[in-house]
mmCIF file of C-alpha atoms and ligand atoms in Angstrom:
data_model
loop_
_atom_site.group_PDB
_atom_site.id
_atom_site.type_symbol
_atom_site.label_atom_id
_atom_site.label_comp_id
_atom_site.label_asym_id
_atom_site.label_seq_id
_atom_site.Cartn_x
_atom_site.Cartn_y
_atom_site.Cartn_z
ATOM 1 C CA UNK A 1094 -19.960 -88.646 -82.157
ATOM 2 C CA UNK A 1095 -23.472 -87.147 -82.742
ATOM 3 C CA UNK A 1096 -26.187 -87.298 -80.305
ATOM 4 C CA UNK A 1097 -29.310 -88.627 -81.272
ATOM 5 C CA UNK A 1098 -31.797 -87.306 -79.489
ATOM 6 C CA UNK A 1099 -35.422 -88.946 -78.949
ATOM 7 C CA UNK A 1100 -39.351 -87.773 -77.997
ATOM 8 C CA UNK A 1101 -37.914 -89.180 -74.291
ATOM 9 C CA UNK A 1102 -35.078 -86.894 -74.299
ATOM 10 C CA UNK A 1103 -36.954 -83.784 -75.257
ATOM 11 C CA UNK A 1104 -39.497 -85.014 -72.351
ATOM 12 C CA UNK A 1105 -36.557 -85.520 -69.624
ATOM 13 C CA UNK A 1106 -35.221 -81.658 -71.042
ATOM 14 C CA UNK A 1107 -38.721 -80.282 -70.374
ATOM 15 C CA UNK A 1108 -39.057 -82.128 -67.370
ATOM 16 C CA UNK A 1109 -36.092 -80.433 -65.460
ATOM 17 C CA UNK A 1110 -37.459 -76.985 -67.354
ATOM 18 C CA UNK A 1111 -33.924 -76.821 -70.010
ATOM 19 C CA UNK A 1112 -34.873 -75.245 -73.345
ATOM 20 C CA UNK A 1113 -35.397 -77.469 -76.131
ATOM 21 C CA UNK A 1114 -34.090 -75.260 -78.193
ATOM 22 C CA UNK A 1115 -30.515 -75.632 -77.184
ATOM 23 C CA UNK A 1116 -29.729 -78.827 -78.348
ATOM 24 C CA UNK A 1117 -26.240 -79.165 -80.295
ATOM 25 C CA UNK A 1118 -26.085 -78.050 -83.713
ATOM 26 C CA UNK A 1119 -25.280 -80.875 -84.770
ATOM 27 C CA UNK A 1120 -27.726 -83.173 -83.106
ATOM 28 C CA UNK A 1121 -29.389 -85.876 -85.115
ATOM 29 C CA UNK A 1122 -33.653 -85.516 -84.374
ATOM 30 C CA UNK A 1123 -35.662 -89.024 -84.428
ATOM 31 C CA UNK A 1124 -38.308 -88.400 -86.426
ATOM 32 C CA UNK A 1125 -41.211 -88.513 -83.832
ATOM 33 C CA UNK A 1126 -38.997 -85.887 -82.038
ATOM 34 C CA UNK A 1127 -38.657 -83.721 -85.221
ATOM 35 C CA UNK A 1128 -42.329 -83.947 -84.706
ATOM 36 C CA UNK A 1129 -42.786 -83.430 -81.175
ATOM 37 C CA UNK A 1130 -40.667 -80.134 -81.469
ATOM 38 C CA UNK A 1131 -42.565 -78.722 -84.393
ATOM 39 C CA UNK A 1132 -45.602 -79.181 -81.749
ATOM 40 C CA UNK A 1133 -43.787 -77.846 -79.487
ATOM 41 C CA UNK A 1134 -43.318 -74.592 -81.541
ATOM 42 C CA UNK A 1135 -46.259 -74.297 -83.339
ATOM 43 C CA UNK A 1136 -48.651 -74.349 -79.751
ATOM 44 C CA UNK A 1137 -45.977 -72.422 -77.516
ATOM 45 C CA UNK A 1138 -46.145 -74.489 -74.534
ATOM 46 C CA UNK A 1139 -43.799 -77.220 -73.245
ATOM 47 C CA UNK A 1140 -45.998 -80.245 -72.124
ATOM 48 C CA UNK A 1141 -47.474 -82.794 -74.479
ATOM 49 C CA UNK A 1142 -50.875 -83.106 -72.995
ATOM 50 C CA UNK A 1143 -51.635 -78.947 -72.739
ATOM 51 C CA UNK A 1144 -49.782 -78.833 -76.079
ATOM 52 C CA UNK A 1145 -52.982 -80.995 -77.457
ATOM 53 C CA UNK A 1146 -55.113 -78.756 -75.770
ATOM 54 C CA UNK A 1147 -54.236 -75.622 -76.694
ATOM 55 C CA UNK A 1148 -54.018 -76.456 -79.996
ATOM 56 C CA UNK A 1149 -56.454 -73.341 -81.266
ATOM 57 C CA UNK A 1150 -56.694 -71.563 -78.071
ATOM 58 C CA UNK A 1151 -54.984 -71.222 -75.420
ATOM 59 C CA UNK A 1152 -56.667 -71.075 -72.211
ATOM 60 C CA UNK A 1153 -55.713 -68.469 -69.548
ATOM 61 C CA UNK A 1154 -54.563 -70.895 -66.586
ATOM 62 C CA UNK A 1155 -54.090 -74.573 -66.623
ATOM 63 C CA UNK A 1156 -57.541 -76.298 -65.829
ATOM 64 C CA UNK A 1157 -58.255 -78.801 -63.203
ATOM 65 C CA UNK A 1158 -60.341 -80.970 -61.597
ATOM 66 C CA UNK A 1159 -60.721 -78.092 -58.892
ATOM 67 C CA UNK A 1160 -61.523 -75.345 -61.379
ATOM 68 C CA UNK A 1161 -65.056 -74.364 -60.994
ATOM 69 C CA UNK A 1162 -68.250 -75.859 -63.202
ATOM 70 C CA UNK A 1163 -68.152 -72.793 -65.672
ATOM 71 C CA UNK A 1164 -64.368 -73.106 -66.190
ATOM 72 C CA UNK A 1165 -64.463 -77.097 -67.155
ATOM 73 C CA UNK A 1166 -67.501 -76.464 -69.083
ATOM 74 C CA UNK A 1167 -65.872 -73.863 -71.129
ATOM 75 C CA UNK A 1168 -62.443 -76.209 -71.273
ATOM 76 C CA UNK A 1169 -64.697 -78.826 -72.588
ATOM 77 C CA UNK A 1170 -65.989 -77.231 -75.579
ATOM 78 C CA UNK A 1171 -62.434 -75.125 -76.265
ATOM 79 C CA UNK A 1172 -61.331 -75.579 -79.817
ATOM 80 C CA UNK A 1173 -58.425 -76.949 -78.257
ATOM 81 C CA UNK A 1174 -60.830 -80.201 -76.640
ATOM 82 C CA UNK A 1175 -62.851 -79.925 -79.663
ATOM 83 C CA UNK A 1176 -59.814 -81.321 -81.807
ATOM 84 C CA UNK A 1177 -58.981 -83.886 -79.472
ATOM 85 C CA UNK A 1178 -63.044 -85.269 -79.538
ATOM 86 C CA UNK A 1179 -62.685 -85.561 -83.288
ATOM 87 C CA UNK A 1180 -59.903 -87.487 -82.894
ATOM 88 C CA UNK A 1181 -61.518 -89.536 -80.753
ATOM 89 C CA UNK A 1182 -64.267 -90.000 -82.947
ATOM 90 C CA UNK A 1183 -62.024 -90.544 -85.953
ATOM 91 C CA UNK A 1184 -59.996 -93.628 -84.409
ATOM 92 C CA UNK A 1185 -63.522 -95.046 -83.380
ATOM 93 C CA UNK A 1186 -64.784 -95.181 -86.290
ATOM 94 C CA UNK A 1187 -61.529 -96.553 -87.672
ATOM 95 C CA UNK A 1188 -61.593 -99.396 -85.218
ATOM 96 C CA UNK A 1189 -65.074 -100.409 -86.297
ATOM 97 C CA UNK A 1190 -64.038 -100.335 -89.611
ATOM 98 C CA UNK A 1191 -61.784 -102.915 -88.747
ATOM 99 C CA UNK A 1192 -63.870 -104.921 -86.880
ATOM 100 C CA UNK A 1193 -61.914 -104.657 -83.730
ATOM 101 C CA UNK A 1194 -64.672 -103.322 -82.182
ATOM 102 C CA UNK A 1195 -68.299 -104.919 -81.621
ATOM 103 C CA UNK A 1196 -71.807 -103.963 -80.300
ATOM 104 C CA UNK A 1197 -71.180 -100.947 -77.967
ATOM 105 C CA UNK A 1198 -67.156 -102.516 -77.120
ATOM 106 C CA UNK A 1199 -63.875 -100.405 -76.763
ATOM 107 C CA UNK A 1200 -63.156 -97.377 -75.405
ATOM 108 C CA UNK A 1201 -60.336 -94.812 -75.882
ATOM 109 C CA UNK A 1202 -59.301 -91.921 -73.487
ATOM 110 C CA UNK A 1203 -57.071 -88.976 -73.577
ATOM 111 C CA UNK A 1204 -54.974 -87.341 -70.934
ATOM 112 C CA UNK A 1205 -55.666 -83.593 -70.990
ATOM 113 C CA UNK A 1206 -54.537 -81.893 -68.465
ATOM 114 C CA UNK A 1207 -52.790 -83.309 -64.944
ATOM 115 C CA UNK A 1208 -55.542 -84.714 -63.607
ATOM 116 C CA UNK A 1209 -58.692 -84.592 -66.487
ATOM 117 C CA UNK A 1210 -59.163 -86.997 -69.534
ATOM 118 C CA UNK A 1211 -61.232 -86.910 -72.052
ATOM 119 C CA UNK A 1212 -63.041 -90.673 -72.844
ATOM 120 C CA UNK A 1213 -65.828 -92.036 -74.509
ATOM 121 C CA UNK A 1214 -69.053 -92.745 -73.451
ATOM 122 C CA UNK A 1215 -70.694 -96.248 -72.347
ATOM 123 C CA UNK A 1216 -73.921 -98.058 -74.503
ATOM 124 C CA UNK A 1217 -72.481 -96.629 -78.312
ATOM 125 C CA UNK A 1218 -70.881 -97.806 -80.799
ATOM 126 C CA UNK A 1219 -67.223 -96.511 -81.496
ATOM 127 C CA UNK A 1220 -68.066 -96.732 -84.990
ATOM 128 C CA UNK A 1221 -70.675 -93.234 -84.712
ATOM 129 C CA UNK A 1222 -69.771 -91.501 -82.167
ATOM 130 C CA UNK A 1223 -70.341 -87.689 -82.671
ATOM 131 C CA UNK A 1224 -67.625 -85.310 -80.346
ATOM 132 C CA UNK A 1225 -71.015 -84.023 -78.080
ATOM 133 C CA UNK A 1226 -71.244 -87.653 -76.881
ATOM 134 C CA UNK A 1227 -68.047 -87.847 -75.084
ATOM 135 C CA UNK A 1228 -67.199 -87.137 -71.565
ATOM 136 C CA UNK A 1229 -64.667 -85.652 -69.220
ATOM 137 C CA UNK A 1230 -63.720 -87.313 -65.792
ATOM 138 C CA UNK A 1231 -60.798 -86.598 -63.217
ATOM 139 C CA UNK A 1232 -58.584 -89.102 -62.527
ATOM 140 C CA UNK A 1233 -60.651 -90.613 -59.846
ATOM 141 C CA UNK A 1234 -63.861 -91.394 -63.122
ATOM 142 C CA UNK A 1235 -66.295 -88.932 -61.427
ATOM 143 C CA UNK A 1236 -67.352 -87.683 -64.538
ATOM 144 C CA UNK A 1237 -67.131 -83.331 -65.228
ATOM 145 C CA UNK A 1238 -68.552 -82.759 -68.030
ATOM 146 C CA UNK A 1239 -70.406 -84.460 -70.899
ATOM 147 C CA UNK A 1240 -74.251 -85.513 -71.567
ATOM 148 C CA UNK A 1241 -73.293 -89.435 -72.052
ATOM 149 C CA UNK A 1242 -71.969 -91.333 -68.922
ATOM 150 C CA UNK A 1243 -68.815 -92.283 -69.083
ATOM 151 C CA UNK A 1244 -67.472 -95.568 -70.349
ATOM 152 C CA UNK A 1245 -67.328 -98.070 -66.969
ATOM 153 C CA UNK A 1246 -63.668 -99.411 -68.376
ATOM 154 C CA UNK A 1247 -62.151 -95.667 -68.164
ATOM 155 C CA UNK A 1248 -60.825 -96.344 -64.528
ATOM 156 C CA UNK A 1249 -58.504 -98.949 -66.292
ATOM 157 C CA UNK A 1250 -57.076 -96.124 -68.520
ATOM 158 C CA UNK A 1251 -57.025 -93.920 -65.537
ATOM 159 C CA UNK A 1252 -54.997 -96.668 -63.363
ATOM 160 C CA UNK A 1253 -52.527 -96.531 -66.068
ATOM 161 C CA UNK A 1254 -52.678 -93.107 -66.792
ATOM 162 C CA UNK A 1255 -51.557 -92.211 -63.319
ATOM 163 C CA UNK A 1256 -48.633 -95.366 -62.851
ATOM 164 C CA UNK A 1257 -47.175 -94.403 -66.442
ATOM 165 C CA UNK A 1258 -47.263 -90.486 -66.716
ATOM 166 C CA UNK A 1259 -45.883 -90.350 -69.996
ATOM 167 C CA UNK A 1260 -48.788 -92.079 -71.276
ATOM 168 C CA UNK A 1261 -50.908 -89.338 -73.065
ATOM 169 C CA UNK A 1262 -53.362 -91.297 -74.578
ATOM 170 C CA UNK A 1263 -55.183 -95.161 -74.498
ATOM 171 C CA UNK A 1264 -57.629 -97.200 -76.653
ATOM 172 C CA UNK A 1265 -59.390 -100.655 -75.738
ATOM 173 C CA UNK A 1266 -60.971 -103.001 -78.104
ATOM 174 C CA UNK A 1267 -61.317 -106.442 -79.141
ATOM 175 C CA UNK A 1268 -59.543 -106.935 -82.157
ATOM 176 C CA UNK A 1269 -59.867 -111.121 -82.909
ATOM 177 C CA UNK A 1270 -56.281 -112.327 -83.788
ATOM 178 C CA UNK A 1271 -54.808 -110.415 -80.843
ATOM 179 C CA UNK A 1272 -57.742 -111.300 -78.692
ATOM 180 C CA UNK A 1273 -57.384 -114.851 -79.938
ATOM 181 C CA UNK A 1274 -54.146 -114.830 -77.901
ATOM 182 C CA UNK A 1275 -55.437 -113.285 -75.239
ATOM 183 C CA UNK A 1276 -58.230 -115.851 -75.135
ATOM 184 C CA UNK A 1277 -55.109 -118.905 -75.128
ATOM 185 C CA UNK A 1278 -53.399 -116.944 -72.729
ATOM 186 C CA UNK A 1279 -50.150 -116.916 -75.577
ATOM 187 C CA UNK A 1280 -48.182 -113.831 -75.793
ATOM 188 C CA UNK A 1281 -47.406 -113.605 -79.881
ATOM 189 C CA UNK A 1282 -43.745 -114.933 -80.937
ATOM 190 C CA UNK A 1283 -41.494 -112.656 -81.500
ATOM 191 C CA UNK A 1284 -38.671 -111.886 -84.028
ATOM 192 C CA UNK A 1285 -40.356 -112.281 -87.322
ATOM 193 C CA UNK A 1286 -41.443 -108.774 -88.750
ATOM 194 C CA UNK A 1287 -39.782 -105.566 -87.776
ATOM 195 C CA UNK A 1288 -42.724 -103.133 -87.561
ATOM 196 C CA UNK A 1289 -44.333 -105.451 -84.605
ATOM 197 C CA UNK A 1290 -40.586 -105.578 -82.603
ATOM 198 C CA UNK A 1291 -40.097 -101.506 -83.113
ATOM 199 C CA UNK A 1292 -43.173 -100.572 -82.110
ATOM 200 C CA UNK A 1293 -45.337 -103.293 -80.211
ATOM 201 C CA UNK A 1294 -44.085 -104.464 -76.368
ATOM 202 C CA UNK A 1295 -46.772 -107.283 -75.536
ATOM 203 C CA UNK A 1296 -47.733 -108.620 -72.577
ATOM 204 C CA UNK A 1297 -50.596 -110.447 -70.726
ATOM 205 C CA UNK A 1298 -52.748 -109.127 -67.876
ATOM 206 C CA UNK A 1299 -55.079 -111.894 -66.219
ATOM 207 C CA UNK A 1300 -58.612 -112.699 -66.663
ATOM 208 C CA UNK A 1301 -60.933 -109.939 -63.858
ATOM 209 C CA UNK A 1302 -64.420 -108.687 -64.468
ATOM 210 C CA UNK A 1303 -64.317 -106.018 -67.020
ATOM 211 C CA UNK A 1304 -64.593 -102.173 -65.159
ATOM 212 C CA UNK A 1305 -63.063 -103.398 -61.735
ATOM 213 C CA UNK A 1306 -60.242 -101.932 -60.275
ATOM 214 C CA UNK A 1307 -58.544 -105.254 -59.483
ATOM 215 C CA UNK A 1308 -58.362 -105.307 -63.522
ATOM 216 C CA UNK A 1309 -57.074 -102.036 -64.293
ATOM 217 C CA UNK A 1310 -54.412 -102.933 -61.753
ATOM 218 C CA UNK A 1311 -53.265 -105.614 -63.171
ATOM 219 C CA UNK A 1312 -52.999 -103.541 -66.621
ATOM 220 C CA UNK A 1313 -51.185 -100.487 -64.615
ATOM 221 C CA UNK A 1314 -48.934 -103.584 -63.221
ATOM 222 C CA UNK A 1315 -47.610 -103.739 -66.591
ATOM 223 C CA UNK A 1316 -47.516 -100.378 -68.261
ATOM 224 C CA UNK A 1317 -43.955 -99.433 -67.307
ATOM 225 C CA UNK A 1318 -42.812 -102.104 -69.956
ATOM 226 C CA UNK A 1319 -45.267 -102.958 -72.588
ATOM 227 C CA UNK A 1320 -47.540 -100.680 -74.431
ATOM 228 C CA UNK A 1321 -49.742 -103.205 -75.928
ATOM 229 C CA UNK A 1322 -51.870 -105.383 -73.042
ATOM 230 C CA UNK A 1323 -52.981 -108.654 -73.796
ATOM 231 C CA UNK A 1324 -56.154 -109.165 -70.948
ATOM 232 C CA UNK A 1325 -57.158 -112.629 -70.960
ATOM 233 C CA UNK A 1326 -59.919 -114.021 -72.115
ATOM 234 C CA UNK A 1327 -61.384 -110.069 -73.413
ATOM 235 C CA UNK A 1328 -59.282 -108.313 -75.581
ATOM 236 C CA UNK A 1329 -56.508 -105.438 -75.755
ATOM 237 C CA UNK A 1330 -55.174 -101.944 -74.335
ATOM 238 C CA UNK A 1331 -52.867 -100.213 -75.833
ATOM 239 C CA UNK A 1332 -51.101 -96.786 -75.085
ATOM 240 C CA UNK A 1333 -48.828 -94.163 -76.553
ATOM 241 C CA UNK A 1334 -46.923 -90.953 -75.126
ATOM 242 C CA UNK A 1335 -47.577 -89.654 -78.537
ATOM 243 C CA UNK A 1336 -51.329 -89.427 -79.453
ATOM 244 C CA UNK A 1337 -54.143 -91.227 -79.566
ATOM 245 C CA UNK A 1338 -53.639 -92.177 -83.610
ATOM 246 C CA UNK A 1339 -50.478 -93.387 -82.396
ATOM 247 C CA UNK A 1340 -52.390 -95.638 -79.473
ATOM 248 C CA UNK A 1341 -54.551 -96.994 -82.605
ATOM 249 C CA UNK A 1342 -51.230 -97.554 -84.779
ATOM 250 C CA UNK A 1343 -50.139 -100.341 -82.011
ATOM 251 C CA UNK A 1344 -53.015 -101.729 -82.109
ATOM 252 C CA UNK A 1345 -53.165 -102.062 -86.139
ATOM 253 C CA UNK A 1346 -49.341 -103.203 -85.710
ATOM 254 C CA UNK A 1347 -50.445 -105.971 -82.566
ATOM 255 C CA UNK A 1348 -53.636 -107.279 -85.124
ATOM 256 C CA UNK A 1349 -51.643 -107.069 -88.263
ATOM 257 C CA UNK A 1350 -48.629 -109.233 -86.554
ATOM 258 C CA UNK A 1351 -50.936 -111.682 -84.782
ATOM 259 C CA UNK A 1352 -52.988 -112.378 -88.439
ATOM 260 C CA UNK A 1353 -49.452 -113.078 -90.241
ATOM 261 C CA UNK A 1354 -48.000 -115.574 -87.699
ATOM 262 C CA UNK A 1355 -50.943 -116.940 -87.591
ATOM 263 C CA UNK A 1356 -51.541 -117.781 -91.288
ATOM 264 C CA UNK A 1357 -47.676 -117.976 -91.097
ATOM 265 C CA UNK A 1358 -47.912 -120.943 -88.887
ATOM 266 C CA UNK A 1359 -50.378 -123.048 -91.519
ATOM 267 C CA UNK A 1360 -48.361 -122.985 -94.155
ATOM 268 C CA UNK A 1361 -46.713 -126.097 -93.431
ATOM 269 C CA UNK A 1362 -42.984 -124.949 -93.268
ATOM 270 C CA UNK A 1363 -41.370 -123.983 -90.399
ATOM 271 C CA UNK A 1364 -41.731 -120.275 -89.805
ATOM 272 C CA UNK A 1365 -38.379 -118.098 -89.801
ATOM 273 C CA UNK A 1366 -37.257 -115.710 -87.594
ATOM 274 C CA UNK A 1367 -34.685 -112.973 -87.981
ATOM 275 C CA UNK A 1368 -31.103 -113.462 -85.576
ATOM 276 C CA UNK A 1369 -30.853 -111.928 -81.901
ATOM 277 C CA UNK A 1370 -28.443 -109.430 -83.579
ATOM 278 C CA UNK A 1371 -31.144 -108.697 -85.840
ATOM 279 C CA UNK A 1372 -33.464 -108.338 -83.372
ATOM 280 C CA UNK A 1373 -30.896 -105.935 -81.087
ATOM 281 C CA UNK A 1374 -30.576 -103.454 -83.876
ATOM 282 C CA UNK A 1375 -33.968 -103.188 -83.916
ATOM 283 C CA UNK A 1376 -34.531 -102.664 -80.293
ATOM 284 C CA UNK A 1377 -31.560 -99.866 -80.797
ATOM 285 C CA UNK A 1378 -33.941 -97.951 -82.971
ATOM 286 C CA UNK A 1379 -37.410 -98.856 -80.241
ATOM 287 C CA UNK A 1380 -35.478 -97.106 -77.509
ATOM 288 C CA UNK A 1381 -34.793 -94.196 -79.180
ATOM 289 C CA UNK A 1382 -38.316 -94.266 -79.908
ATOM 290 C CA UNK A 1383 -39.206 -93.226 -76.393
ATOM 291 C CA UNK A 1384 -41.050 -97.094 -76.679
ATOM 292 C CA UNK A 1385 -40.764 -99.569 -73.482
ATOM 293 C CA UNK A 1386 -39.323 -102.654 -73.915
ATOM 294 C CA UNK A 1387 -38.391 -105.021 -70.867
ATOM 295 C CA UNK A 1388 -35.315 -106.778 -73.160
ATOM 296 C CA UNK A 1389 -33.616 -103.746 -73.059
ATOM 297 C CA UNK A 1390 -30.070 -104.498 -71.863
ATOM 298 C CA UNK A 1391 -30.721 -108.961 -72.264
ATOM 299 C CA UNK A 1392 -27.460 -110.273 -74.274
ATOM 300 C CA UNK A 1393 -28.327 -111.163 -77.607
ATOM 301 C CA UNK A 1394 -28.234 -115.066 -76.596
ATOM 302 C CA UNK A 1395 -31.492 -114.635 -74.059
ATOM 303 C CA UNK A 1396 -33.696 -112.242 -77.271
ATOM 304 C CA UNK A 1397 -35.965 -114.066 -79.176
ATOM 305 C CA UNK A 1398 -37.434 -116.796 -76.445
ATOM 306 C CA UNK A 1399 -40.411 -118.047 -78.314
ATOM 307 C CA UNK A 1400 -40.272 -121.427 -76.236
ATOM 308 C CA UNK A 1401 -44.018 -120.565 -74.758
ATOM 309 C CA UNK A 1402 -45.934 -120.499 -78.627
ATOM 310 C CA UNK A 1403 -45.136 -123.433 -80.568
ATOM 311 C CA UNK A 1404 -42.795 -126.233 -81.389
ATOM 312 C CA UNK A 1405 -40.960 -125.397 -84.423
ATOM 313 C CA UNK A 1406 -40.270 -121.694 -83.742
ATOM 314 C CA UNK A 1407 -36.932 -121.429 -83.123
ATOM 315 C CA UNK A 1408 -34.541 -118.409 -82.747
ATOM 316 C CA UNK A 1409 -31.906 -118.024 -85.761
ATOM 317 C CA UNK A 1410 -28.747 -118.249 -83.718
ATOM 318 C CA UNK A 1411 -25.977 -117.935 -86.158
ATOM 319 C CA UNK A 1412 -24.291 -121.565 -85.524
ATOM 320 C CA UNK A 1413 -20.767 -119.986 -86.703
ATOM 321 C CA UNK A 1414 -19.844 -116.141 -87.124
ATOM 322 C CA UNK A 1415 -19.452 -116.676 -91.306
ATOM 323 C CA UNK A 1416 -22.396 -118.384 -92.021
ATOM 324 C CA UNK A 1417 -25.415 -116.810 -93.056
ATOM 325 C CA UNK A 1418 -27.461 -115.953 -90.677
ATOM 326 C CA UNK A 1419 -30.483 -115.166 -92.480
ATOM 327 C CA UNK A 1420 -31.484 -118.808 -91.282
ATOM 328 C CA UNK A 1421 -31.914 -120.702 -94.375
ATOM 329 C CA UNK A 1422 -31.468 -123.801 -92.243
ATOM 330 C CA UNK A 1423 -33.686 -123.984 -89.592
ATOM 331 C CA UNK A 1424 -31.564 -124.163 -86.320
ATOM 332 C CA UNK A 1425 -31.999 -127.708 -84.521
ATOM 333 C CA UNK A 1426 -33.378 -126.646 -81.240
ATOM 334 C CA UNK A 1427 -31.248 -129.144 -79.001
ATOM 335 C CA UNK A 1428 -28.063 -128.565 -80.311
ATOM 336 C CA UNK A 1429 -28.898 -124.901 -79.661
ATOM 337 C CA UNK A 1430 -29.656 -125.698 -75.843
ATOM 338 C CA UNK A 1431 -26.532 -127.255 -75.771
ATOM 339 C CA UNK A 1432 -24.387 -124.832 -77.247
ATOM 340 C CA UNK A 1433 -26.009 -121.926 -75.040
ATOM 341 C CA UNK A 1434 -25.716 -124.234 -71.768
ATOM 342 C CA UNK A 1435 -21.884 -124.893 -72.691
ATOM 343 C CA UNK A 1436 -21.256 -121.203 -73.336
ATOM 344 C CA UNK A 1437 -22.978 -120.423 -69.739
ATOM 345 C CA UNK A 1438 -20.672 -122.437 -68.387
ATOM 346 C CA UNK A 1439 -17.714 -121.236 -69.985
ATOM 347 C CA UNK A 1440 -18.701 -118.154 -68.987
ATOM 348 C CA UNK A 1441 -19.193 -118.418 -65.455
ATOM 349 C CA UNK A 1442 -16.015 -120.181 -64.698
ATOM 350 C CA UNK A 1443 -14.564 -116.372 -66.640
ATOM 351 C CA UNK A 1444 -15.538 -114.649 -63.998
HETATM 352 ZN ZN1 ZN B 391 -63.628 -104.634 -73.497
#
């Protein structure tokens, strides 16, 4: 059989230093790690995070938060940084755009180099930020380098920078369907669009003052699982091992998905949802992704628990193998508890 190898695969090869470039000729490449190895190629190096900066330059040594003033000045304003500001800039503007941003809200942050990220500044709005106004802090927030003080929220990104190392990049708005969740304390249903199951893992972190490290812990308390953090009664974090565009895209994917089900849920028909099987294929394809997911390895009968939302959304258990399951009757929810609570008992007495 072919292997099919993922972003988290190439990772876990770099990671216990075996060259990338012996992978089986006949390996199949997701395409984020078709991606990841062109990076890989194009910059020489072997780690995500210096691969972004060292895009244009490379640097001599690795910079850290020990290097001297003149070296993390100069690191600051390498082409290699400079890329990773405008990109910055670009997805703040973008999230203004979209109105998940408001006054002087959000903030977005980039891992860099072991212990330095890049982030955005506090008092401006994402929407015009220019790459001179951002900032560079260790991983404690003392800030480095940078004419604007740093954003007050960073030391959430940096909690979950530092319990989730993959995670190479974060943004933090307050996009209003999602936050509208948040704000109900709801996680969004699930099985009803592909896109939000494949790339989206939701979850919700409890109400603490913005800025506090009581509520980036709660965030980092999550980030081994979900990549897209409800926090109640504010708004959203998301992250991605991948860029920060990427960290954006989940956040487009989370808003997008929250807008349809709700609109979805007025139209005065019961809303659909796909079948657990469904739903397993497409968690198949999310963890070879390199994307968390905590129903990884749940039996089909336990995917697709939407109990918590609303009456009405039900998951599309096929009632009999032939029949089709693309759930043109809606299921009766009782006779489904019944079914699954005979099957659990047929099931222990198997054992
Ligand atoms: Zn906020």
């Amino acid at each position: 059989m072919k292997q099919v190898i993922s972003v988290r695969d190439l990772e876990e090869m770099l990671r216990n230093g075996k060259d990338v470039r012996s992978l089986p000729e006949d390996a199949l490449l997701t395409p984020s790690a078709r991606d990841f190895l062109r990076d890989l190629e194009s910059s020489g190096n072997s780690r995500p995070a210096s691969r972004a900066m060292t895009m244009n330059s490379s640097p001599a040594k690795a910079v850290t938060s020990r290097s001297t003033k003149a070296e993390v000045e100069a690191f600051f304003i390498s082409p290699g940084i400079q890329e990773l500001k405008l990109q910055i800039c670009d997805v703040g503007r973008r999230l203004w755009q979209r109105a998940y941003v408001d006054g002087n809200g959000g903030n977005i942050a980039i891992k860099v180099a072991d212990d330095l990220a890049l982030c955005t500044p506090t008092l401006i709005s994402k929407g015009f930020m220019k790459p001179e106004d951002l900032c560079l802090v260790d991983m404690e927030g003392n800030q480095l380098a940078g004419t604007k003080k740093r954003t007050s929220e960073i030391l959430m990104h940096l909690q979950m920078m530092k319990r989730q190392p993959k995670i190479l990049a974060s943004v933090h708005c307050h996009p209003p369907y999602s936050t509208a969740f948040a704000v109900a304390g709801i996680e969004p249903p699930t099985c009803m669009i592909p896109e939000f199951e494949v790339f989206a893992s939701v979850a919700i972190a409890p109400y603490r003052t913005p800025g506090t490290p009581e509520m980036g812990k709660l965030v980092a308390d999550l980030v081994d699982k979900h990549n897209t953090i409800l926090m109640a009664n504010h708004g959203v974090v998301s992250w991605s091992h991948l860029s920060v565009e990427d960290a954006y895209f989940k956040m487009e994917i989370l808003e997008a998905y929250c807008r349809t089900v709700l609109v979805a849920s007025q139209l005065g028909k019961p809303v659909k949802t796909m079948s657990p099987q469904q739903l397993q294929d497409l968690l198949k394809i999310k963890q070879n992704l390199g994307i968390p997911d905590p129903r990884y390895g749940l039996k089909e009968c336990e995917l697709c628990d939407n109990d918590g939302w609303r009456p009405g959304v039900t998951c599309a258990v096929p009632s009999a193998p032939a029949s089709d399951s693309a759930g043109s009757v809606p299921p009766d929810p009782e006779a489904e508890a019944l079914v699954k609570a005979i099957t659990d008992q047929i099931m222990s007495r198997m054992k």
